[in-house]
PDB file of C-alpha atoms in Angstrom:
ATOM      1  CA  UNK E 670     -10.605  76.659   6.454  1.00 45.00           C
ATOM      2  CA  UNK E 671     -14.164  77.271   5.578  1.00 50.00           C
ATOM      3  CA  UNK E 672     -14.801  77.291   1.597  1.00 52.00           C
ATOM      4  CA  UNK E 673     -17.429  79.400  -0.282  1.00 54.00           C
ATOM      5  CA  UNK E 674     -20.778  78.605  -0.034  1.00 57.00           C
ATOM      6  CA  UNK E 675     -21.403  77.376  -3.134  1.00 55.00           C
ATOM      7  CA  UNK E 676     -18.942  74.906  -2.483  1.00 52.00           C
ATOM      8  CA  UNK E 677     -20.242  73.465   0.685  1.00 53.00           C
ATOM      9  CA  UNK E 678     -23.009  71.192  -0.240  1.00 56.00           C
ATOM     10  CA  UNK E 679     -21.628  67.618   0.459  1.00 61.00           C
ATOM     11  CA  UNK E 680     -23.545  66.233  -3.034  1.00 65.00           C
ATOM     12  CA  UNK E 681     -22.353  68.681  -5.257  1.00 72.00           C
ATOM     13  CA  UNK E 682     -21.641  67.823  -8.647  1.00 77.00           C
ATOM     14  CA  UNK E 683     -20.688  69.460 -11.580  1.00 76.00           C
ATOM     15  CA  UNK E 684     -21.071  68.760 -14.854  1.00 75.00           C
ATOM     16  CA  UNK E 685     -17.965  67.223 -17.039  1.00 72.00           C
ATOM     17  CA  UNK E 686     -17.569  70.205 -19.446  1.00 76.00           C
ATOM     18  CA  UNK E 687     -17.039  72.506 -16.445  1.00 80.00           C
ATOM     19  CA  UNK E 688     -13.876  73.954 -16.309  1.00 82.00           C
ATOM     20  CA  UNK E 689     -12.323  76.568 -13.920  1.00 83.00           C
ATOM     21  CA  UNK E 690      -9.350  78.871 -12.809  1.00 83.00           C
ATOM     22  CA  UNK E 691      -8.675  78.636  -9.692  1.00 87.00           C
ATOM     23  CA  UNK E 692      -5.839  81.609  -9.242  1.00 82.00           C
ATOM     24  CA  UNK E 693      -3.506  81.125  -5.619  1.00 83.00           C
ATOM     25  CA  UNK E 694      -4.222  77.183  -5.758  1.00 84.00           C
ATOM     26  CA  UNK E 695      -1.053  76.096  -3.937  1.00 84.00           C
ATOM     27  CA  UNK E 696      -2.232  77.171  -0.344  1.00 82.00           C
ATOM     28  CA  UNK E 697      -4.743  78.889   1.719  1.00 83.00           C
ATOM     29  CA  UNK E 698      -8.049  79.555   0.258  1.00 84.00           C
ATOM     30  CA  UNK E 699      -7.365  78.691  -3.029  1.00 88.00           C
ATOM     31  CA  UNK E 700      -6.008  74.745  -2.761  1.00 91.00           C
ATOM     32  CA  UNK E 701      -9.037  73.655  -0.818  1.00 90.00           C
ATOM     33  CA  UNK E 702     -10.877  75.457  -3.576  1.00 88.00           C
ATOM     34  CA  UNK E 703      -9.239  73.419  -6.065  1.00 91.00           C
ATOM     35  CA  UNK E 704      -9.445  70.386  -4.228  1.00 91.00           C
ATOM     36  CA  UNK E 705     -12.759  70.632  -3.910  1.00 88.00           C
ATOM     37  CA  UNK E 706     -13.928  71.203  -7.534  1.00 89.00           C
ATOM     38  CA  UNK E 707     -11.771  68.945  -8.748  1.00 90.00           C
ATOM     39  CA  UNK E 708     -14.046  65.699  -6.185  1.00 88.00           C
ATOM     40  CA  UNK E 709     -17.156  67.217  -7.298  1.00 86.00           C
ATOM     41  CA  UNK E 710     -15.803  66.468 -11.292  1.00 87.00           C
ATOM     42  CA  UNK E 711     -14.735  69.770 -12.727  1.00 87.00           C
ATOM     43  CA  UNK E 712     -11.583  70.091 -14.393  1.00 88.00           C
ATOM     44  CA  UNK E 713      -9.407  72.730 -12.763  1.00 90.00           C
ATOM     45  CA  UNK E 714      -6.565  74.790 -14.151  1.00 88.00           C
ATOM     46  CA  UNK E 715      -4.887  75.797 -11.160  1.00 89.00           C
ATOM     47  CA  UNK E 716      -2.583  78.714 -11.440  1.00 86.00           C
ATOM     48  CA  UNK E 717       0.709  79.608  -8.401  1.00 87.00           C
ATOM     49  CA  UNK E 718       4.079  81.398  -8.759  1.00 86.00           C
ATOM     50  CA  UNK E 719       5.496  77.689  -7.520  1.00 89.00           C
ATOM     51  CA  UNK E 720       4.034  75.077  -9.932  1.00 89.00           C
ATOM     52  CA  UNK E 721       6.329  71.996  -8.366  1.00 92.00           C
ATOM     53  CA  UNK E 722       5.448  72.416  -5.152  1.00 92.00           C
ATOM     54  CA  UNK E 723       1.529  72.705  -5.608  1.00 92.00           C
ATOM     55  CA  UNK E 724       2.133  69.922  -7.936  1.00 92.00           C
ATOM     56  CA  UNK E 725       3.830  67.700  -4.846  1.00 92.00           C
ATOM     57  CA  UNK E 726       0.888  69.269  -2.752  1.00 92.00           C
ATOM     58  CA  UNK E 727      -1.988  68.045  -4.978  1.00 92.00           C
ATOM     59  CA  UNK E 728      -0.332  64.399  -5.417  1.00 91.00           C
ATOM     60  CA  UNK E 729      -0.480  63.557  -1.456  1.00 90.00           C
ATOM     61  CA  UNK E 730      -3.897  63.989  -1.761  1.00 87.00           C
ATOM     62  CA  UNK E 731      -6.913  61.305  -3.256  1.00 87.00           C
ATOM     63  CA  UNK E 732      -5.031  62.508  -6.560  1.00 84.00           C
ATOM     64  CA  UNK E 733      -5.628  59.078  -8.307  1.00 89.00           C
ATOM     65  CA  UNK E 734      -9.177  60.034  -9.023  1.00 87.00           C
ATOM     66  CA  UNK E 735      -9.288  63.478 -10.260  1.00 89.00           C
ATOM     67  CA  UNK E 736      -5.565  63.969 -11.303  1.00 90.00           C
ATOM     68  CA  UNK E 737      -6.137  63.655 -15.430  1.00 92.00           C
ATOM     69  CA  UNK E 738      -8.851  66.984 -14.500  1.00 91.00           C
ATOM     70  CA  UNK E 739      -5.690  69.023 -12.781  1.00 92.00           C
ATOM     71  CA  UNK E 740      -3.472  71.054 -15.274  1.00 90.00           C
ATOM     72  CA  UNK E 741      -0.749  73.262 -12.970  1.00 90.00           C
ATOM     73  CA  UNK E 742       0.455  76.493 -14.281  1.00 85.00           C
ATOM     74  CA  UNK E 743       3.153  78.344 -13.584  1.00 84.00           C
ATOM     75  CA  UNK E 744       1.897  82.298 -13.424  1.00 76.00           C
ATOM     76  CA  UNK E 745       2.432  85.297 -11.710  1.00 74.00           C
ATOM     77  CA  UNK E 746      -0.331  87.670 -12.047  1.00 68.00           C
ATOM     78  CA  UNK E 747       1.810  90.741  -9.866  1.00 71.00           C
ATOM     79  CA  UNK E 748       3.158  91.492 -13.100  1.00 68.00           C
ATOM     80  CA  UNK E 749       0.470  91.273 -14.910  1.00 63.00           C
ATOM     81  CA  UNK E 750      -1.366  94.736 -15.339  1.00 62.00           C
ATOM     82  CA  UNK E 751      -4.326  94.651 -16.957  1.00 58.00           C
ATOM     83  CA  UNK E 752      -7.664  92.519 -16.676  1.00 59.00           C
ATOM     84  CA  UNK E 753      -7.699  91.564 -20.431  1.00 61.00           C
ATOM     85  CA  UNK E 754      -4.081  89.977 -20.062  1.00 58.00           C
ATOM     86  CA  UNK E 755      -5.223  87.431 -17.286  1.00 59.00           C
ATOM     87  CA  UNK E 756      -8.641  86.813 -19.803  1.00 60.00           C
ATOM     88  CA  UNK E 757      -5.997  85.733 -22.198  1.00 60.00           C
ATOM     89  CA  UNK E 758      -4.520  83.340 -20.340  1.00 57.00           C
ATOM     90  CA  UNK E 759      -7.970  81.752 -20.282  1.00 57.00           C
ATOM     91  CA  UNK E 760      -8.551  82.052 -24.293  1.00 54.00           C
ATOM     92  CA  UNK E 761      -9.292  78.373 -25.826  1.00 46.00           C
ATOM     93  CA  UNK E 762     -11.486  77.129 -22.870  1.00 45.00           C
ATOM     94  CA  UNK E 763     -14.600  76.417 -23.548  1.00 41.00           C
ATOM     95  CA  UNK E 764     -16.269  76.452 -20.685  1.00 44.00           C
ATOM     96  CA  UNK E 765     -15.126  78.827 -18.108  1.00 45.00           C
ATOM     97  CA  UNK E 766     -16.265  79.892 -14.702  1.00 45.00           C
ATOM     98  CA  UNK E 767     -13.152  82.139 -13.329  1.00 43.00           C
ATOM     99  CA  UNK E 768     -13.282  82.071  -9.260  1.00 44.00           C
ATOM    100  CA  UNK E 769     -10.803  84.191  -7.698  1.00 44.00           C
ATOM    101  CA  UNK E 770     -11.123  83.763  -3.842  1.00 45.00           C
ATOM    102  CA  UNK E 771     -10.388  87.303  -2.425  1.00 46.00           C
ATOM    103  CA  UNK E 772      -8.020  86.231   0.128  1.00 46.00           C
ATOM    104  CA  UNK E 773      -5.636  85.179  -2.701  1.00 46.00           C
ATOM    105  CA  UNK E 774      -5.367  88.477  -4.392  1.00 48.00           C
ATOM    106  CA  UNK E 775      -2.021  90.190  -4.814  1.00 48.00           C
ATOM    107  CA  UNK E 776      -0.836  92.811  -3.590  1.00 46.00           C
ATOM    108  CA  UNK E 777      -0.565  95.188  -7.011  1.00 45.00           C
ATOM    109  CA  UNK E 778       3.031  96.977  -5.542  1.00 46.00           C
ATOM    110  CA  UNK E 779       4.274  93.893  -3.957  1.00 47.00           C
ATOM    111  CA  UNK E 780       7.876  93.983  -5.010  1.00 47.00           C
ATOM    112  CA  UNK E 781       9.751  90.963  -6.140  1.00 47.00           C
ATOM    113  CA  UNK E 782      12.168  89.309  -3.292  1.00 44.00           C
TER     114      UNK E 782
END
Protein backbone atom coordinates (compact mmCIF):
# COMPACT_ATOMS: atom_id res chain seq x y z
CA UNK A 1 0.00 0.00 0.00
CA UNK A 2 1.68 3.15 -1.03
CA UNK A 3 1.93 5.83 1.97
CA UNK A 4 1.83 9.67 1.61
CA UNK A 5 4.52 11.35 0.26
CA UNK A 6 5.78 12.91 3.00
CA UNK A 7 6.24 9.70 4.43
CA UNK A 8 8.27 8.05 1.78
CA UNK A 9 11.73 9.28 2.19
CA UNK A 10 13.72 6.21 3.52
CA UNK A 11 15.88 8.77 6.09
CA UNK A 12 13.15 10.44 7.53
CA UNK A 13 13.29 11.47 10.95
CA UNK A 14 11.32 13.30 13.18
CA UNK A 15 12.01 15.06 15.97
CA UNK A 16 11.25 13.48 19.67
CA UNK A 17 8.58 16.05 20.73
CA UNK A 18 6.53 15.14 17.64
CA UNK A 19 3.45 13.69 18.35
CA UNK A 20 0.51 12.60 16.09
CA UNK A 21 -3.10 11.15 15.61
CA UNK A 22 -3.24 8.82 13.42
CA UNK A 23 -7.31 8.16 13.17
CA UNK A 24 -8.25 4.34 11.37
CA UNK A 25 -4.71 2.94 12.62
CA UNK A 26 -5.74 -0.72 12.88
CA UNK A 27 -5.76 -1.44 9.02
CA UNK A 28 -5.50 -0.10 5.61
CA UNK A 29 -4.04 3.24 5.14
CA UNK A 30 -3.88 4.22 8.47
CA UNK A 31 -1.60 1.22 10.28
CA UNK A 32 1.18 1.59 7.77
CA UNK A 33 0.81 5.25 8.59
CA UNK A 34 1.33 4.57 12.10
CA UNK A 35 3.91 2.17 11.61
CA UNK A 36 5.76 4.30 9.83
CA UNK A 37 5.92 7.41 12.11
CA UNK A 38 6.33 5.55 14.87
CA UNK A 39 10.37 4.00 12.97
CA UNK A 40 11.05 7.44 11.99
CA UNK A 41 10.69 8.43 16.14
CA UNK A 42 7.39 10.17 16.57
CA UNK A 43 5.14 9.18 19.18
CA UNK A 44 1.78 8.13 17.80
CA UNK A 45 -1.64 8.05 19.41
CA UNK A 46 -3.37 5.75 17.30
CA UNK A 47 -7.10 5.82 17.45
CA UNK A 48 -9.73 2.37 16.03
CA UNK A 49 -13.22 1.23 17.12
CA UNK A 50 -11.13 -2.24 18.07
CA UNK A 51 -8.25 -1.20 20.39
CA UNK A 52 -7.19 -5.12 21.22
CA UNK A 53 -6.88 -6.15 18.04
CA UNK A 54 -4.71 -3.16 16.62
CA UNK A 55 -2.96 -3.61 19.82
CA UNK A 56 -2.16 -7.58 18.82
CA UNK A 57 -1.52 -6.04 15.25
CA UNK A 58 1.14 -3.49 16.30
CA UNK A 59 2.99 -6.14 18.71
CA UNK A 60 3.86 -8.69 15.69
CA UNK A 61 5.61 -6.05 14.32
CA UNK A 62 9.54 -4.53 15.24
CA UNK A 63 7.33 -3.32 18.33
CA UNK A 64 10.35 -3.63 20.77
CA UNK A 65 11.75 -0.41 19.49
CA UNK A 66 9.07 2.07 19.19
CA UNK A 67 6.36 0.44 21.47
CA UNK A 68 6.84 2.99 24.74
CA UNK A 69 5.91 5.90 21.59
CA UNK A 70 2.41 3.85 20.78
CA UNK A 71 -0.63 4.80 23.04
CA UNK A 72 -3.97 2.78 21.50
CA UNK A 73 -7.30 4.32 21.92
CA UNK A 74 -10.40 3.06 21.82
CA UNK A 75 -12.73 5.75 19.70
CA UNK A 76 -15.37 5.91 17.41
CA UNK A 77 -15.56 9.10 15.63
CA UNK A 78 -19.23 7.97 13.62
CA UNK A 79 -20.75 9.28 16.59
CA UNK A 80 -18.97 11.97 17.01
CA UNK A 81 -20.59 15.13 15.30
CA UNK A 82 -18.75 17.96 15.39
CA UNK A 83 -15.01 18.96 14.51
CA UNK A 84 -14.35 20.63 17.94
CA UNK A 85 -15.31 17.25 19.78
CA UNK A 86 -12.52 15.18 17.93
CA UNK A 87 -10.01 18.55 18.76
CA UNK A 88 -10.85 17.63 22.27
CA UNK A 89 -9.82 14.42 22.26
CA UNK A 90 -6.45 15.88 21.31
CA UNK A 91 -6.45 18.68 24.25
CA UNK A 92 -3.14 18.22 26.55
CA UNK A 93 -0.72 17.38 23.63
CA UNK A 94 1.73 19.47 23.11
CA UNK A 95 2.82 18.98 20.01
CA UNK A 96 0.32 17.94 17.51
CA UNK A 97 0.29 17.29 13.82
CA UNK A 98 -3.35 15.57 13.20
CA UNK A 99 -3.10 13.32 9.82
CA UNK A 100 -6.24 11.85 8.82
CA UNK A 101 -5.59 9.67 5.66
CA UNK A 102 -8.79 10.13 3.50
CA UNK A 103 -9.32 6.59 2.81
CA UNK A 104 -10.05 6.10 6.56
CA UNK A 105 -12.86 8.50 6.85
CA UNK A 106 -16.28 7.38 8.01
CA UNK A 107 -19.04 7.19 6.55
CA UNK A 108 -21.18 10.12 8.61
CA UNK A 109 -24.76 7.80 8.29
CA UNK A 110 -23.05 4.56 8.65
CA UNK A 111 -25.36 2.82 11.04
CA UNK A 112 -24.17 0.72 13.89
CA UNK A 113 -24.27 -3.30 13.19
Amino acid sequence: MPLPRFLCHRNLTLPADFTTLVTGARLNLGYPTALRLLRCGARVIATTRYPRDAVARYLNEDSGIWKERLEVVGADFRRIHSKNQKRSFALGIRHLMMYKPESTRQTPNQQPV
